[in-house]
CSV table of C-alpha atoms in Angstrom, one decimal:
chain,number,residue,atom,x,y,z
Y,226,GLN,CA,-10.0,16.8,-14.6
Y,227,THR,CA,-13.6,15.2,-15.0
Y,228,HIS,CA,-13.7,13.6,-12.0
Y,229,ARG,CA,-12.0,16.4,-10.1
Y,230,ASP,CA,-14.7,18.8,-11.4
Y,231,HIS,CA,-17.5,16.0,-10.5
Y,232,ALA,CA,-16.2,16.1,-6.9
Y,233,MET,CA,-15.5,19.8,-6.7
Y,234,CYS,CA,-19.5,20.4,-7.9
Y,235,ALA,CA,-20.7,17.7,-5.4
Y,236,ALA,CA,-18.8,19.5,-2.5
Y,237,LEU,CA,-19.9,23.1,-3.7
Y,238,GLY,CA,-23.3,21.8,-4.1
Y,239,LYS,CA,-23.6,20.2,-0.5
Y,240,SER,CA,-22.2,23.6,1.0
Y,241,GLY,CA,-24.6,25.6,-0.8
Y,242,ALA,CA,-27.6,23.2,-0.2
Y,243,ILE,CA,-26.8,23.5,3.8
Y,244,THR,CA,-26.5,26.1,6.4
Y,245,ALA,CA,-23.3,27.4,7.8
Y,246,LYS,CA,-24.4,25.5,11.5
Y,247,ALA,CA,-24.9,22.3,9.6
Y,248,ALA,CA,-21.7,22.7,7.5
Y,249,VAL,CA,-19.7,22.3,10.6
Y,250,ILE,CA,-20.8,18.7,10.6
Y,251,PHE,CA,-19.2,17.8,7.2
Y,252,VAL,CA,-16.2,19.9,8.2
Y,253,THR,CA,-14.9,19.6,11.9
Y,254,LEU,CA,-14.9,16.6,14.0
Y,255,GLN,CA,-17.8,15.8,16.0
Y,256,TYR,CA,-18.2,14.2,19.7
Y,257,ASN,CA,-15.5,16.1,21.5
Y,258,VAL,CA,-15.4,15.9,25.6
Y,259,THR,CA,-13.4,18.7,27.5
Y,260,ILE,CA,-11.2,17.1,30.6
Y,261,PRO,CA,-10.7,20.0,33.1
Y,262,ALA,CA,-7.1,20.3,34.1
Y,263,THR,CA,-5.7,18.8,37.1
Y,264,GLU,CA,-2.4,19.3,39.1
Y,265,GLU,CA,-1.4,15.7,38.7
Y,266,GLN,CA,-1.9,15.3,34.7
Y,267,SER,CA,-2.1,18.7,32.9
Y,268,ALA,CA,-1.9,22.4,33.6
Y,269,GLU,CA,-4.4,22.7,30.6
Y,270,THR,CA,-7.7,21.4,29.8
Y,271,ILE,CA,-7.9,18.5,27.3
Y,272,SER,CA,-10.3,17.8,24.5
Y,273,LEU,CA,-10.8,14.0,23.7
Y,274,TYR,CA,-12.9,12.6,21.1
Y,275,TYR,CA,-15.1,9.3,20.4
Y,276,TYR,CA,-17.0,8.3,17.7
Y,277,GLY,CA,-21.0,8.5,16.6
Y,278,ILE,CA,-23.1,8.5,13.5
Y,279,LYS,CA,-22.2,12.5,13.0
Y,280,ASP,CA,-18.9,10.9,11.7
Y,281,LEU,CA,-20.3,9.6,8.2
Y,282,ALA,CA,-21.0,13.3,7.2
Y,283,THR,CA,-17.4,14.2,8.0
Y,284,ILE,CA,-15.8,11.1,6.1
Y,285,PHE,CA,-18.0,11.8,3.0
Y,286,PHE,CA,-16.6,15.4,3.0
Y,287,TYR,CA,-13.3,14.2,3.2
Y,288,MET,CA,-13.9,11.5,0.6
Y,289,LEU,CA,-15.1,14.3,-1.7
Y,290,VAL,CA,-11.5,16.0,-1.0
Y,291,ALA,CA,-9.8,13.1,-1.5
Y,292,ILE,CA,-11.0,12.7,-4.9
Y,293,ILE,CA,-9.7,16.3,-5.9
Y,294,ILE,CA,-6.3,15.6,-4.3
Y,295,HIS,CA,-5.9,12.4,-6.3
Y,296,ALA,CA,-7.0,14.2,-9.4
Y,297,ILE,CA,-4.4,17.3,-8.7
Y,298,ILE,CA,-1.6,14.5,-8.2
Y,299,GLN,CA,-2.6,12.6,-11.3
Y,300,GLU,CA,-3.0,16.1,-13.4
Y,301,TYR,CA,0.1,17.7,-12.4
Y,302,VAL,CA,2.5,14.9,-11.4
Y,303,LEU,CA,1.7,11.8,-12.7
Y,304,ASP,CA,0.6,12.7,-16.1
Y,305,LYS,CA,3.7,14.7,-17.0
Y,306,ILE,CA,6.1,11.8,-16.1
Y,307,ASN,CA,3.9,9.5,-18.3
Y,308,ARG,CA,4.2,11.9,-21.1
Y,309,LYS,CA,8.0,11.9,-20.8
Y,310,MET,CA,8.5,8.0,-20.6
Y,311,HIS,CA,6.0,6.9,-23.0
Y,312,PHE,CA,4.8,4.0,-21.1
Y,313,SER,CA,2.6,1.1,-22.6
Y,314,LYS,CA,-1.3,0.8,-21.4
Y,315,THR,CA,-0.2,-1.7,-18.8
Y,316,LYS,CA,2.7,0.3,-17.2
Y,317,HIS,CA,1.0,3.2,-17.4
Y,318,SER,CA,-1.8,1.9,-15.3
Y,319,LYS,CA,0.4,0.4,-12.5
Y,320,PHE,CA,2.7,3.2,-12.7
Y,321,ASN,CA,-0.6,5.7,-11.7
Y,322,GLU,CA,-1.6,3.2,-9.2
Y,323,SER,CA,2.2,3.1,-7.5
Y,324,GLY,CA,2.4,6.9,-7.9
Y,325,GLN,CA,-0.9,7.5,-5.8
Y,326,LEU,CA,-0.5,4.7,-3.3
Y,327,SER,CA,3.2,5.6,-2.6
Y,328,ALA,CA,2.0,9.6,-1.9
Y,329,PHE,CA,-0.8,8.2,0.3
Y,330,TYR,CA,1.4,5.7,2.0
Y,331,LEU,CA,4.2,8.1,2.9
Y,332,PHE,CA,1.9,10.5,4.2
Y,333,SER,CA,-0.1,8.1,6.4
Y,334,CYS,CA,3.2,6.6,7.7
Y,335,VAL,CA,4.9,9.7,8.8
Y,336,TRP,CA,1.8,11.1,10.3
Y,337,GLY,CA,1.1,7.8,11.7
Y,338,THR,CA,4.6,7.6,13.2
Y,339,SER,CA,4.3,11.0,14.7
Y,340,ILE,CA,0.9,9.9,16.4
Y,341,LEU,CA,2.9,7.1,18.1
Y,342,VAL,CA,5.8,9.4,19.4
Y,343,SER,CA,3.6,12.1,20.9
Y,344,GLU,CA,1.6,9.6,22.5
Y,345,ASN,CA,4.2,7.3,23.7
Y,346,TYR,CA,2.7,4.2,22.3
Y,347,ILE,CA,6.3,3.0,21.2
Y,348,SER,CA,8.2,3.3,24.3
Y,349,ASP,CA,5.2,1.6,26.1
Y,350,PRO,CA,3.9,-1.5,24.4
Y,351,THR,CA,1.3,-2.3,27.2
Y,352,SER,CA,-0.7,0.8,25.9
Y,353,LEU,CA,-1.8,-1.2,23.0
Y,354,TRP,CA,-4.3,-3.1,25.9
Y,355,ARG,CA,-4.0,-0.9,29.1
Y,356,ASP,CA,-7.1,0.8,29.9
Y,357,TYR,CA,-9.1,-0.6,27.3
Y,358,PRO,CA,-11.6,0.3,26.0
Y,359,HIS,CA,-10.0,3.5,24.5
Y,360,THR,CA,-13.4,5.4,23.9
Y,361,LEU,CA,-11.5,8.8,24.1
Y,362,ILE,CA,-9.0,9.6,21.8
Y,363,PRO,CA,-7.1,12.6,20.7
Y,364,PHE,CA,-7.9,15.0,18.1
Y,365,GLN,CA,-5.2,14.0,15.9
Y,366,MET,CA,-6.0,9.9,16.5
Y,367,LYS,CA,-9.5,10.6,15.5
Y,368,PHE,CA,-8.7,12.6,12.5
Y,369,PHE,CA,-6.1,10.1,11.3
Y,370,TYR,CA,-9.0,7.4,11.3
Y,371,ILE,CA,-11.4,9.7,9.4
Y,372,LEU,CA,-9.0,10.3,6.7
Y,373,GLN,CA,-8.1,6.6,6.5
Y,374,LEU,CA,-11.9,5.7,6.0
Y,375,ALA,CA,-12.1,8.6,3.5
Y,376,TYR,CA,-9.6,7.7,1.5
Y,377,TRP,CA,-10.4,4.1,0.8
Y,378,PHE,CA,-14.2,4.8,0.4
Y,379,HIS,CA,-13.0,7.4,-2.4
Y,380,ALA,CA,-11.0,4.4,-4.2
Y,381,PHE,CA,-14.8,2.9,-5.1
Y,382,PRO,CA,-15.7,6.0,-7.5
Y,383,GLU,CA,-12.3,6.2,-8.4
Y,384,LEU,CA,-12.7,2.7,-10.2
Y,385,TYR,CA,-15.2,4.6,-12.3
Y,386,PHE,CA,-13.2,7.3,-13.1
Y,387,GLN,CA,-10.0,6.1,-13.7
Y,388,LYS,CA,-11.9,3.1,-16.3
Y,389,THR,CA,-10.5,0.5,-14.4
Y,390,LYS,CA,-10.5,-2.8,-16.8
Y,391,LYS,CA,-13.5,-5.1,-15.8
Y,392,GLU,CA,-11.1,-8.1,-15.2
Y,393,ASP,CA,-9.3,-6.0,-12.5
Y,394,ILE,CA,-12.8,-4.7,-10.9
Y,395,PHE,CA,-13.0,-7.3,-8.3
Y,396,ARG,CA,-9.4,-7.4,-7.2
Y,397,GLN,CA,-9.2,-4.0,-6.6
Y,398,ILE,CA,-12.7,-4.2,-4.7
Y,399,VAL,CA,-11.5,-7.1,-2.4
Y,400,TYR,CA,-8.3,-4.9,-2.0
Y,401,ILE,CA,-10.3,-1.7,-0.8
Y,402,GLY,CA,-12.8,-3.8,1.2
Y,403,LEU,CA,-9.9,-5.3,3.1
Y,404,TYR,CA,-8.4,-1.9,4.3
Y,405,LEU,CA,-11.7,-0.7,5.1
Y,406,PHE,CA,-13.0,-3.9,7.0
Y,407,HIS,CA,-9.8,-3.7,9.3
Y,408,ILE,CA,-9.8,0.2,9.8
Y,409,ALA,CA,-13.4,0.6,10.7
Y,410,GLY,CA,-13.3,-2.8,13.1
Y,411,ALA,CA,-10.3,-1.2,14.8
Y,412,TYR,CA,-12.3,2.3,14.9
Y,413,LEU,CA,-15.6,0.7,16.0
Y,414,LEU,CA,-14.3,-1.8,18.4
Y,415,ASN,CA,-12.0,1.0,20.2
Y,416,LEU,CA,-8.7,-0.8,19.3
Y,417,THR,CA,-7.5,2.6,17.7
Y,418,HIS,CA,-4.1,2.2,19.5
Y,419,LEU,CA,-3.2,-1.3,18.2
Y,420,GLY,CA,-4.8,-0.4,14.8
Y,421,LEU,CA,-2.7,2.5,14.2
Y,422,VAL,CA,0.6,0.7,15.1
Y,423,LEU,CA,-0.5,-2.2,12.5
Y,424,LEU,CA,-1.3,0.3,10.0
Y,425,VAL,CA,2.0,2.4,10.1
Y,426,LEU,CA,3.6,-0.9,10.2
Y,427,HIS,CA,1.9,-2.2,7.0
Y,428,TYR,CA,1.9,1.2,5.2
Y,429,PHE,CA,5.8,1.7,5.4
Y,430,VAL,CA,6.1,-1.9,3.8
Y,431,GLU,CA,3.7,-1.0,1.2
Y,432,PHE,CA,5.4,1.9,0.5
Y,433,LEU,CA,8.4,0.5,0.0
Y,434,PHE,CA,6.9,-1.9,-2.5
Y,435,HIS,CA,5.2,0.7,-4.5
Y,436,ILE,CA,8.3,3.1,-4.6
Y,437,SER,CA,10.5,0.5,-5.8
Y,438,ARG,CA,8.0,-0.3,-8.6
Y,439,LEU,CA,8.3,3.5,-9.7
Y,440,PHE,CA,11.9,3.2,-9.7
Y,441,TYR,CA,11.6,-0.1,-12.2
Y,442,PHE,CA,9.9,1.4,-14.4
Y,443,SER,CA,11.9,4.2,-15.0
Y,444,ASP,CA,15.2,1.3,-15.0
Y,445,GLU,CA,13.9,-2.1,-15.3
Y,446,LYS,CA,17.7,-3.1,-14.1
Y,447,TYR,CA,16.9,-1.8,-10.6
Y,448,GLN,CA,15.8,-4.8,-8.3
Y,449,LYS,CA,17.3,-4.1,-4.8
Y,450,GLY,CA,14.0,-2.2,-3.7
Y,451,PHE,CA,12.1,-5.7,-4.3
Y,452,SER,CA,14.6,-7.5,-2.3
Y,453,LEU,CA,14.4,-5.4,0.6
Y,454,TRP,CA,10.8,-5.5,0.2
Y,455,ALA,CA,10.8,-9.0,0.3
Y,456,VAL,CA,12.3,-9.4,3.5
Y,457,LEU,CA,10.4,-6.6,5.3
Y,458,PHE,CA,7.2,-8.0,3.9
Y,459,VAL,CA,7.8,-11.4,6.0
Y,460,LEU,CA,9.1,-9.4,8.8
Y,461,GLY,CA,6.2,-7.1,9.1
Y,462,ARG,CA,3.6,-10.2,8.5
Y,463,LEU,CA,5.2,-12.0,11.8
Y,464,LEU,CA,5.6,-9.0,13.8
Y,465,THR,CA,1.9,-8.1,12.9
Y,466,LEU,CA,0.6,-11.6,14.3
Y,467,ILE,CA,3.1,-11.1,17.6
Y,468,LEU,CA,1.5,-7.9,18.4
Y,469,SER,CA,-2.1,-9.2,17.9
Y,470,VAL,CA,-1.4,-12.6,19.7
Y,471,LEU,CA,-0.3,-10.2,22.6
Y,472,THR,CA,-2.5,-8.1,22.5
Y,473,PHE,CA,-5.7,-10.3,22.5
Y,474,GLY,CA,-4.1,-13.5,23.8
Y,475,PHE,CA,-2.4,-12.0,26.9
Y,476,GLY,CA,-3.1,-8.3,27.6
Y,477,LEU,CA,-6.9,-8.3,26.8
Y,478,ALA,CA,-7.4,-11.6,27.9
Y,479,ARG,CA,-6.1,-10.7,31.6
Y,480,ALA,CA,-8.3,-7.5,31.8
Y,481,GLU,CA,-10.7,-7.4,34.8
Y,482,ASP,CA,-13.5,-5.9,32.9
Y,483,GLN,CA,-14.4,-8.8,30.2
Y,484,GLN,CA,-18.4,-8.0,30.0
Y,485,LEU,CA,-20.0,-7.0,26.5
Y,486,ASN,CA,-21.1,-3.5,27.2
Y,487,PHE,CA,-22.2,-1.2,24.3
Y,488,SER,CA,-22.8,2.0,26.8
Y,489,THR,CA,-19.0,2.2,28.0
Y,490,GLY,CA,-17.8,0.7,24.4
Y,491,ASN,CA,-16.2,-2.5,26.4
Y,492,PHE,CA,-16.2,-5.3,23.4
Y,493,ASN,CA,-13.6,-7.3,25.5
Y,494,ILE,CA,-15.2,-10.3,25.2
Y,495,LEU,CA,-13.8,-14.1,24.4
Y,496,ALA,CA,-15.7,-14.4,20.9
Y,497,VAL,CA,-15.0,-10.9,19.9
Y,498,ARG,CA,-11.1,-11.4,20.6
Y,499,ILE,CA,-11.2,-14.9,19.0
Y,500,SER,CA,-13.3,-13.4,15.7
Y,501,VAL,CA,-10.9,-10.3,15.4
Y,502,LEU,CA,-7.6,-12.3,15.9
Y,503,ALA,CA,-8.7,-14.7,13.2
Y,504,SER,CA,-9.6,-12.0,10.9
Y,505,ILE,CA,-6.0,-10.7,11.2
Y,506,CYS,CA,-4.7,-14.3,11.0
Y,507,MET,CA,-6.7,-14.9,7.8
Y,508,THR,CA,-5.8,-11.8,6.2
Y,509,GLN,CA,-1.8,-12.1,7.4
Y,510,ALA,CA,-2.2,-15.5,5.6
Y,511,PHE,CA,-4.2,-14.5,2.7
Y,512,MET,CA,-1.2,-11.8,2.0
Y,513,MET,CA,1.6,-14.3,2.5
Y,514,TRP,CA,-0.1,-16.5,-0.4
Y,515,LYS,CA,-0.2,-13.5,-2.8
Y,516,PHE,CA,3.3,-12.7,-1.9
Y,517,ILE,CA,4.3,-16.1,-2.3
Y,518,ASN,CA,2.7,-16.4,-5.8
Y,519,PHE,CA,4.1,-13.0,-6.7
Y,520,GLN,CA,7.8,-14.2,-5.9
Y,521,LEU,CA,7.2,-17.5,-7.9
Y,522,ARG,CA,5.8,-15.9,-10.9
Y,523,ARG,CA,9.1,-13.3,-10.6
Y,524,TRP,CA,11.3,-16.7,-10.5
Y,525,ARG,CA,9.5,-18.2,-13.2
Y,526,GLU,CA,10.1,-14.7,-15.7
Y,527,HIS,CA,13.5,-14.7,-14.2
Y,528,SER,CA,14.5,-18.6,-15.2
Y,529,SER,CA,12.5,-18.5,-18.7
Y,530,SER,CA,14.9,-15.2,-19.6
Y,531,GLN,CA,17.9,-17.0,-18.8
Y,532,PRO,CA,17.6,-19.8,-21.5
Y,533,GLN,CA,16.8,-17.4,-24.1
Y,534,SER,CA,20.0,-15.1,-23.2
Y,535,VAL,CA,22.3,-18.3,-23.5
Y,536,LYS,CA,20.6,-19.3,-26.7
Y,537,LYS,CA,21.4,-15.9,-28.3
Y,538,LYS,CA,25.0,-16.3,-27.4
Y,539,PHE,CA,25.2,-19.6,-28.7
Y,540,VAL,CA,23.8,-18.6,-31.7
Y,541,SER,CA,26.1,-15.7,-32.2
Y,542,ALA,CA,29.3,-17.9,-31.1
Y,543,LYS,CA,28.1,-20.2,-33.7
Y,544,GLY,CA,27.7,-17.8,-36.4
Y,545,LYS,CA,31.1,-16.4,-35.6
Y,546,THR,CA,33.0,-19.9,-36.1
Y,547,SER,CA,31.1,-20.4,-39.1
Y,548,ARG,CA,32.8,-17.6,-40.9
Y,549,LYS,CA,36.1,-18.4,-39.7
Y,550,GLU,CA,35.5,-21.9,-41.2
Y,551,ARG,CA,34.6,-20.3,-44.7
Y,552,GLU,CA,38.0,-18.4,-44.4
Y,553,ASN,CA,40.4,-21.2,-42.8
Y,554,GLY,CA,38.8,-24.4,-43.3
Y,555,ILE,CA,36.3,-26.7,-41.8
Y,556,ASN,CA,37.0,-27.9,-37.9
Y,557,GLY,CA,40.5,-25.9,-38.1
Y,558,THR,CA,41.6,-27.7,-41.2
Y,559,VAL,CA,43.1,-26.0,-43.9
Y,560,THR,CA,41.9,-26.5,-46.9
Y,561,SER,CA,43.1,-26.1,-50.4
Y,562,ASN,CA,41.1,-22.8,-51.3
Y,563,GLY,CA,42.4,-21.1,-48.4
Y,564,ALA,CA,46.4,-21.5,-47.6
Y,565,ASP,CA,47.0,-23.5,-50.8
Y,566,SER,CA,45.9,-20.8,-53.2
Y,567,PRO,CA,49.1,-18.7,-53.2
Y,568,ARG,CA,51.4,-21.2,-54.0
Y,569,SER,CA,49.5,-22.2,-57.1
Y,570,ARG,CA,49.5,-18.5,-58.3
Y,571,LYS,CA,53.2,-18.9,-57.8
Y,572,ASP,CA,53.6,-22.1,-59.8
Y,573,LYS,CA,51.7,-20.6,-62.4
Y,574,SER,CA,53.4,-17.4,-62.7
Y,575,SER,CA,56.9,-19.5,-63.2
């Protein structure tokens, strides 16, 4: 509630300090171009957008909106569940993280998929590199990238608001920085088509992981979601590399215009293609390395828990046999204290 109040005060203060005309820069998308209607393409005028320095103001405003939405989800959804489940401090923080990210990943994945379908990017894979540079993009595409950048920028102040542990801050900064680096790179280099496809693919796999972790916190016997996530994670990394190699190694490499031109937004030169492809490959390798370490840690925890359960069963079975030995004898033999005692009473009475 505190950090939501801070964000609301900042938003109200910003809106009160500027005029209504200047407020448009913060709220609405800038740099639109109206294309007149033609008989061949469309019967209506089309508004397309490109990026510029004013986008920073729009990103800042929606960053404040993301902080407020984050606080609403935390207060009215996650905190209520935490009170009912009585999680430990470690599970409490992980549950909050998975709850926030699963909501964001689901929203982004559904929205991104709708853009891919409406723009026919799925049915025509050559649209990833055809007609590059993609300087003019539709409204939904630009708004999607603006909100993506705003959300990941809002994650920095959330480290303070959520009182993140000092040992986890560096990991979170690297995690957030990788998202901002790749999303901003796709946006600034006019690779929005490829970036959208890779983001939707990645977000779907990440959503499956975090939703599986939420189910695991409610019932620790639930493991099926992690198994499915492990398979899709590897397939997602392979598909990401395949699409990237096809785009930079075949599509853009065979384009006619391969000259650096900032005015037209053309970055299709060999150095840029190699740098972008290398950054994608290094990121996928880093993710696979983290994935392998995660799976090895789970395997060690599972293997270490098995001997303890077997040892408990052995101890309980040994305890049961010891009771039988006290009653019927040692190692199955009959002692004089057991079966012979009734006869001795009978002889004594006679």
